[in-house]
Amino acid sequence: MKIRESGMPDEGVWKGFFEPDKILEILGLNNKIADAADFGCGYGTFTIPAAKAINGKIYAIDIEPEMLEVTEQKAKIENLSNVETVLRDFISEGSGLEDESVDYVLVSNILHGVEPEKLLKEAYRILRPNGKIGIIHWNYDPTTPRGPPMEIRIKPEQCIKWAISSGFSSPIMYDFKPYHYGIVLNKVR
């Protein structure tokens, strides 16, 4: 199931919305993480810096073959052998990863889809005990300079509510103005 179209711009414009290294550091995705998954990896904006930061493998999962090709090319250019791209409809079919197989799941700008709780439950399933989920989403603010239509943007409080109902706890919120916010939650078990 493809996620509701949010008007994702071309890569040149997209790169201007983020400081990936800084955001990942703030969200706690670092060398203490063994393995991670990036749901909806897109252009590899976060996959590539995450691959450099962690000690294990990162699974870059996307439904779009073109996005995976871009991510693979970037990994090749950076000589990264720990990026595994996965072509998969992770909303309809799950991620395909084993239970409790990663320490961190990154979910960036995809919770506006039709089944956000299903996606969050899949993240919970694949996380090891004490694993974390990092959520990045567009600010719910009409003055945000760019982004999808307001009617499909998600309020941070709604993300937290969905994540808690999916089993996560201890939300910590971050402001990545002018475009995004971030939330980190834990899997305790």
PDB file of C-alpha atoms in Angstrom:
ATOM      1  CA  MET A   1       0.000   0.000   0.000  1.00  0.00           C
ATOM      2  CA  LYS A   2       1.549   3.245  -1.075  1.00  0.00           C
ATOM      3  CA  ILE A   3       1.480   6.041   1.478  1.00  0.00           C
ATOM      4  CA  ARG A   4      -0.778   8.970   0.735  1.00  0.00           C
ATOM      5  CA  GLU A   5       1.050  11.351  -1.579  1.00  0.00           C
ATOM      6  CA  SER A   6       2.475  14.299   0.275  1.00  0.00           C
ATOM      7  CA  GLY A   7       4.126  16.117  -2.604  1.00  0.00           C
ATOM      8  CA  MET A   8       7.674  14.876  -1.970  1.00  0.00           C
ATOM      9  CA  PRO A   9       9.940  17.228  -3.918  1.00  0.00           C
ATOM     10  CA  ASP A  10      12.973  16.245  -5.948  1.00  0.00           C
ATOM     11  CA  GLU A  11      16.110  15.340  -4.051  1.00  0.00           C
ATOM     12  CA  GLY A  12      17.796  18.724  -4.370  1.00  0.00           C
ATOM     13  CA  VAL A  13      14.915  20.477  -2.630  1.00  0.00           C
ATOM     14  CA  TRP A  14      14.440  17.611  -0.141  1.00  0.00           C
ATOM     15  CA  LYS A  15      18.050  17.839   1.097  1.00  0.00           C
ATOM     16  CA  GLY A  16      17.479  21.455   2.109  1.00  0.00           C
ATOM     17  CA  PHE A  17      14.880  20.433   4.698  1.00  0.00           C
ATOM     18  CA  PHE A  18      17.247  18.502   6.959  1.00  0.00           C
ATOM     19  CA  GLU A  19      20.580  18.384   8.721  1.00  0.00           C
ATOM     20  CA  PRO A  20      20.576  14.571   8.896  1.00  0.00           C
ATOM     21  CA  ASP A  21      23.733  14.084  10.982  1.00  0.00           C
ATOM     22  CA  LYS A  22      22.574  16.583  13.592  1.00  0.00           C
ATOM     23  CA  ILE A  23      19.018  15.201  13.684  1.00  0.00           C
ATOM     24  CA  LEU A  24      20.200  11.609  14.074  1.00  0.00           C
ATOM     25  CA  GLU A  25      22.563  12.618  16.874  1.00  0.00           C
ATOM     26  CA  ILE A  26      19.733  14.393  18.705  1.00  0.00           C
ATOM     27  CA  LEU A  27      17.428  11.391  18.191  1.00  0.00           C
ATOM     28  CA  GLY A  28      20.061   9.074  19.701  1.00  0.00           C
ATOM     29  CA  LEU A  29      20.963   7.106  16.590  1.00  0.00           C
ATOM     30  CA  ASN A  30      24.692   6.653  17.186  1.00  0.00           C
ATOM     31  CA  ASN A  31      27.506   4.124  17.585  1.00  0.00           C
ATOM     32  CA  LYS A  32      25.764   2.497  20.555  1.00  0.00           C
ATOM     33  CA  ILE A  33      23.207   1.148  18.072  1.00  0.00           C
ATOM     34  CA  ALA A  34      24.009  -2.175  16.448  1.00  0.00           C
ATOM     35  CA  ASP A  35      21.273  -2.612  13.818  1.00  0.00           C
ATOM     36  CA  ALA A  36      18.566  -0.244  12.599  1.00  0.00           C
ATOM     37  CA  ALA A  37      15.715   0.020  10.103  1.00  0.00           C
ATOM     38  CA  ASP A  38      14.630   3.051   8.082  1.00  0.00           C
ATOM     39  CA  PHE A  39      10.953   2.699   7.138  1.00  0.00           C
ATOM     40  CA  GLY A  40      10.342   4.597   3.899  1.00  0.00           C
ATOM     41  CA  CYS A  41      14.000   5.410   3.275  1.00  0.00           C
ATOM     42  CA  GLY A  42      13.270   7.639   0.276  1.00  0.00           C
ATOM     43  CA  TYR A  43      16.463   9.207  -1.097  1.00  0.00           C
ATOM     44  CA  GLY A  44      18.537   7.710   1.733  1.00  0.00           C
ATOM     45  CA  THR A  45      18.614  11.098   3.447  1.00  0.00           C
ATOM     46  CA  PHE A  46      18.826   9.440   6.864  1.00  0.00           C
ATOM     47  CA  THR A  47      19.915   5.931   5.830  1.00  0.00           C
ATOM     48  CA  ILE A  48      23.387   6.943   4.686  1.00  0.00           C
ATOM     49  CA  PRO A  49      24.347   9.056   7.734  1.00  0.00           C
ATOM     50  CA  ALA A  50      22.819   6.384  10.001  1.00  0.00           C
ATOM     51  CA  ALA A  51      24.930   3.697   8.304  1.00  0.00           C
ATOM     52  CA  LYS A  52      28.019   5.744   9.149  1.00  0.00           C
ATOM     53  CA  ALA A  53      26.940   6.219  12.760  1.00  0.00           C
ATOM     54  CA  ILE A  54      25.871   2.714  13.825  1.00  0.00           C
ATOM     55  CA  ASN A  55      27.938  -0.416  14.421  1.00  0.00           C
ATOM     56  CA  GLY A  56      25.782  -2.900  12.504  1.00  0.00           C
ATOM     57  CA  LYS A  57      23.485  -3.035   9.530  1.00  0.00           C
ATOM     58  CA  ILE A  58      20.742  -0.642   8.493  1.00  0.00           C
ATOM     59  CA  TYR A  59      17.763  -1.960   6.558  1.00  0.00           C
ATOM     60  CA  ALA A  60      16.543   0.700   4.131  1.00  0.00           C
ATOM     61  CA  ILE A  61      12.958  -0.278   3.346  1.00  0.00           C
ATOM     62  CA  ASP A  62      10.832   1.367   0.677  1.00  0.00           C
ATOM     63  CA  ILE A  63       8.038   0.490  -1.747  1.00  0.00           C
ATOM     64  CA  GLU A  64       9.615   2.534  -4.561  1.00  0.00           C
ATOM     65  CA  PRO A  65      12.406   0.755  -6.506  1.00  0.00           C
ATOM     66  CA  GLU A  66      13.755   4.119  -7.684  1.00  0.00           C
ATOM     67  CA  MET A  67      14.287   5.275  -4.100  1.00  0.00           C
ATOM     68  CA  LEU A  68      16.171   2.094  -3.260  1.00  0.00           C
ATOM     69  CA  GLU A  69      18.378   2.537  -6.339  1.00  0.00           C
ATOM     70  CA  VAL A  70      19.287   6.053  -5.207  1.00  0.00           C
ATOM     71  CA  THR A  71      20.065   4.790  -1.698  1.00  0.00           C
ATOM     72  CA  GLU A  72      22.160   1.886  -3.049  1.00  0.00           C
ATOM     73  CA  GLN A  73      24.159   4.251  -5.266  1.00  0.00           C
ATOM     74  CA  LYS A  74      24.864   6.565  -2.338  1.00  0.00           C
ATOM     75  CA  ALA A  75      25.982   3.625  -0.187  1.00  0.00           C
ATOM     76  CA  LYS A  76      28.276   2.469  -2.986  1.00  0.00           C
ATOM     77  CA  ILE A  77      29.781   5.948  -3.420  1.00  0.00           C
ATOM     78  CA  GLU A  78      30.367   6.168   0.349  1.00  0.00           C
ATOM     79  CA  ASN A  79      31.801   2.623   0.355  1.00  0.00           C
ATOM     80  CA  LEU A  80      29.247   1.503   2.952  1.00  0.00           C
ATOM     81  CA  SER A  81      28.743  -2.244   3.176  1.00  0.00           C
ATOM     82  CA  ASN A  82      26.222  -2.119   6.018  1.00  0.00           C
ATOM     83  CA  VAL A  83      23.240  -0.804   4.010  1.00  0.00           C
ATOM     84  CA  GLU A  84      20.737  -3.442   2.961  1.00  0.00           C
ATOM     85  CA  THR A  85      17.920  -2.172   0.770  1.00  0.00           C
ATOM     86  CA  VAL A  86      14.582  -3.958   0.954  1.00  0.00           C
ATOM     87  CA  LEU A  87      11.848  -3.489  -1.659  1.00  0.00           C
ATOM     88  CA  ARG A  88       8.702  -4.053   0.335  1.00  0.00           C
ATOM     89  CA  ASP A  89       5.262  -2.734   1.128  1.00  0.00           C
ATOM     90  CA  PHE A  90       5.966  -2.680   4.849  1.00  0.00           C
ATOM     91  CA  ILE A  91       2.487  -1.405   5.676  1.00  0.00           C
ATOM     92  CA  SER A  92       0.602  -4.247   3.978  1.00  0.00           C
ATOM     93  CA  GLU A  93       3.259  -6.967   4.317  1.00  0.00           C
ATOM     94  CA  GLY A  94       5.317  -5.931   7.339  1.00  0.00           C
ATOM     95  CA  SER A  95       9.031  -5.223   7.155  1.00  0.00           C
ATOM     96  CA  GLY A  96      10.055  -8.836   6.617  1.00  0.00           C
ATOM     97  CA  LEU A  97      12.537  -8.521   9.488  1.00  0.00           C
ATOM     98  CA  GLU A  98      12.652 -10.970  12.374  1.00  0.00           C
ATOM     99  CA  ASP A  99      11.079 -10.223  15.755  1.00  0.00           C
ATOM    100  CA  GLU A 100      13.403  -8.195  17.996  1.00  0.00           C
ATOM    101  CA  SER A 101      16.069  -7.882  15.292  1.00  0.00           C
ATOM    102  CA  VAL A 102      17.026  -4.177  15.440  1.00  0.00           C
ATOM    103  CA  ASP A 103      17.870  -1.596  18.100  1.00  0.00           C
ATOM    104  CA  TYR A 104      16.406   1.440  16.364  1.00  0.00           C
ATOM    105  CA  VAL A 105      13.643   2.155  13.845  1.00  0.00           C
ATOM    106  CA  LEU A 106      13.506   5.458  12.015  1.00  0.00           C
ATOM    107  CA  VAL A 107      10.134   6.645  10.701  1.00  0.00           C
ATOM    108  CA  SER A 108      10.384   9.861   8.710  1.00  0.00           C
ATOM    109  CA  ASN A 109       7.409  11.714   7.227  1.00  0.00           C
ATOM    110  CA  ILE A 110       5.255   8.625   6.648  1.00  0.00           C
ATOM    111  CA  LEU A 111       2.740   8.535   9.505  1.00  0.00           C
ATOM    112  CA  HIS A 112       0.222  10.479   7.420  1.00  0.00           C
ATOM    113  CA  GLY A 113      -0.583   7.176   5.690  1.00  0.00           C
ATOM    114  CA  VAL A 114      -3.824   5.294   6.179  1.00  0.00           C
ATOM    115  CA  GLU A 115      -2.593   2.851   8.848  1.00  0.00           C
ATOM    116  CA  PRO A 116      -0.044   4.625  11.068  1.00  0.00           C
ATOM    117  CA  GLU A 117      -0.684   2.387  14.085  1.00  0.00           C
ATOM    118  CA  LYS A 118      -0.057  -0.732  12.006  1.00  0.00           C
ATOM    119  CA  LEU A 119       3.295   0.740  10.976  1.00  0.00           C
ATOM    120  CA  LEU A 120       4.170   1.591  14.591  1.00  0.00           C
ATOM    121  CA  LYS A 121       3.213  -1.904  15.764  1.00  0.00           C
ATOM    122  CA  GLU A 122       5.523  -3.350  13.107  1.00  0.00           C
ATOM    123  CA  ALA A 123       8.325  -1.133  14.401  1.00  0.00           C
ATOM    124  CA  TYR A 124       7.622  -2.351  17.934  1.00  0.00           C
ATOM    125  CA  ARG A 125       7.678  -5.988  16.801  1.00  0.00           C
ATOM    126  CA  ILE A 126      11.122  -5.771  15.207  1.00  0.00           C
ATOM    127  CA  LEU A 127      12.718  -3.728  17.992  1.00  0.00           C
ATOM    128  CA  ARG A 128      14.852  -5.477  20.570  1.00  0.00           C
ATOM    129  CA  PRO A 129      14.005  -4.865  24.238  1.00  0.00           C
ATOM    130  CA  ASN A 130      15.016  -1.307  25.201  1.00  0.00           C
ATOM    131  CA  GLY A 131      15.105  -0.344  21.510  1.00  0.00           C
ATOM    132  CA  LYS A 132      14.018   3.058  20.301  1.00  0.00           C
ATOM    133  CA  ILE A 133      11.879   4.527  17.591  1.00  0.00           C
ATOM    134  CA  GLY A 134      12.696   7.924  16.143  1.00  0.00           C
ATOM    135  CA  ILE A 135       9.822   9.728  14.451  1.00  0.00           C
ATOM    136  CA  ILE A 136      10.376  12.748  12.218  1.00  0.00           C
ATOM    137  CA  HIS A 137       7.388  14.542  10.795  1.00  0.00           C
ATOM    138  CA  TRP A 138       6.338  17.826   9.238  1.00  0.00           C
ATOM    139  CA  ASN A 139       5.390  20.540  11.698  1.00  0.00           C
ATOM    140  CA  TYR A 140       1.677  20.923  12.157  1.00  0.00           C
ATOM    141  CA  ASP A 141       1.836  24.628  11.469  1.00  0.00           C
ATOM    142  CA  PRO A 142       0.462  26.450   8.422  1.00  0.00           C
ATOM    143  CA  THR A 143       3.371  28.923   8.588  1.00  0.00           C
ATOM    144  CA  THR A 144       5.900  26.146   7.904  1.00  0.00           C
ATOM    145  CA  PRO A 145       7.596  27.305   4.694  1.00  0.00           C
ATOM    146  CA  ARG A 146       7.077  24.010   2.809  1.00  0.00           C
ATOM    147  CA  GLY A 147       5.469  20.643   3.262  1.00  0.00           C
ATOM    148  CA  PRO A 148       2.361  18.647   2.491  1.00  0.00           C
ATOM    149  CA  PRO A 149      -1.161  20.033   2.839  1.00  0.00           C
ATOM    150  CA  MET A 150      -2.249  20.701   6.421  1.00  0.00           C
ATOM    151  CA  GLU A 151      -5.090  18.173   6.165  1.00  0.00           C
ATOM    152  CA  ILE A 152      -2.596  15.281   6.021  1.00  0.00           C
ATOM    153  CA  ARG A 153      -0.038  16.559   8.530  1.00  0.00           C
ATOM    154  CA  ILE A 154       0.007  14.852  11.891  1.00  0.00           C
ATOM    155  CA  LYS A 155       0.108  16.686  15.209  1.00  0.00           C
ATOM    156  CA  PRO A 156       2.953  15.470  17.446  1.00  0.00           C
ATOM    157  CA  GLU A 157       0.449  14.662  20.177  1.00  0.00           C
ATOM    158  CA  GLN A 158      -1.303  12.277  17.777  1.00  0.00           C
ATOM    159  CA  CYS A 159       1.997  10.544  16.925  1.00  0.00           C
ATOM    160  CA  ILE A 160       2.685  10.085  20.617  1.00  0.00           C
ATOM    161  CA  LYS A 161      -0.822   8.740  21.242  1.00  0.00           C
ATOM    162  CA  TRP A 162      -0.472   6.192  18.408  1.00  0.00           C
ATOM    163  CA  ALA A 163       3.007   5.164  19.566  1.00  0.00           C
ATOM    164  CA  ILE A 164       1.905   4.678  23.173  1.00  0.00           C
ATOM    165  CA  SER A 165      -1.089   2.629  22.049  1.00  0.00           C
ATOM    166  CA  SER A 166       1.394   0.501  20.041  1.00  0.00           C
ATOM    167  CA  GLY A 167       3.397  -0.270  23.184  1.00  0.00           C
ATOM    168  CA  PHE A 168       6.008   2.502  23.248  1.00  0.00           C
ATOM    169  CA  SER A 169       6.739   4.690  26.264  1.00  0.00           C
ATOM    170  CA  SER A 170       8.707   7.689  27.524  1.00  0.00           C
ATOM    171  CA  PRO A 171       8.235  10.113  24.615  1.00  0.00           C
ATOM    172  CA  ILE A 172      10.747  12.919  24.227  1.00  0.00           C
ATOM    173  CA  MET A 173       9.946  15.598  21.672  1.00  0.00           C
ATOM    174  CA  TYR A 174      12.347  17.783  19.687  1.00  0.00           C
ATOM    175  CA  ASP A 175      11.803  20.834  17.495  1.00  0.00           C
ATOM    176  CA  PHE A 176      13.605  20.757  14.151  1.00  0.00           C
ATOM    177  CA  LYS A 177      12.325  24.119  12.944  1.00  0.00           C
ATOM    178  CA  PRO A 178      11.382  25.402  10.528  1.00  0.00           C
ATOM    179  CA  TYR A 179      10.074  22.215   8.894  1.00  0.00           C
ATOM    180  CA  HIS A 180       9.926  19.264  11.279  1.00  0.00           C
ATOM    181  CA  TYR A 181       9.595  17.876  14.779  1.00  0.00           C
ATOM    182  CA  GLY A 182      11.088  14.704  16.179  1.00  0.00           C
ATOM    183  CA  ILE A 183       9.959  12.242  18.832  1.00  0.00           C
ATOM    184  CA  VAL A 184      11.920   9.400  20.424  1.00  0.00           C
ATOM    185  CA  LEU A 185      10.111   6.627  22.295  1.00  0.00           C
ATOM    186  CA  ASN A 186      11.302   3.430  23.943  1.00  0.00           C
ATOM    187  CA  LYS A 187      10.318  -0.184  23.768  1.00  0.00           C
ATOM    188  CA  VAL A 188      10.498  -1.399  27.338  1.00  0.00           C
ATOM    189  CA  ARG A 189      10.555  -5.144  27.727  1.00  0.00           C
TER     190      ARG A 189
END
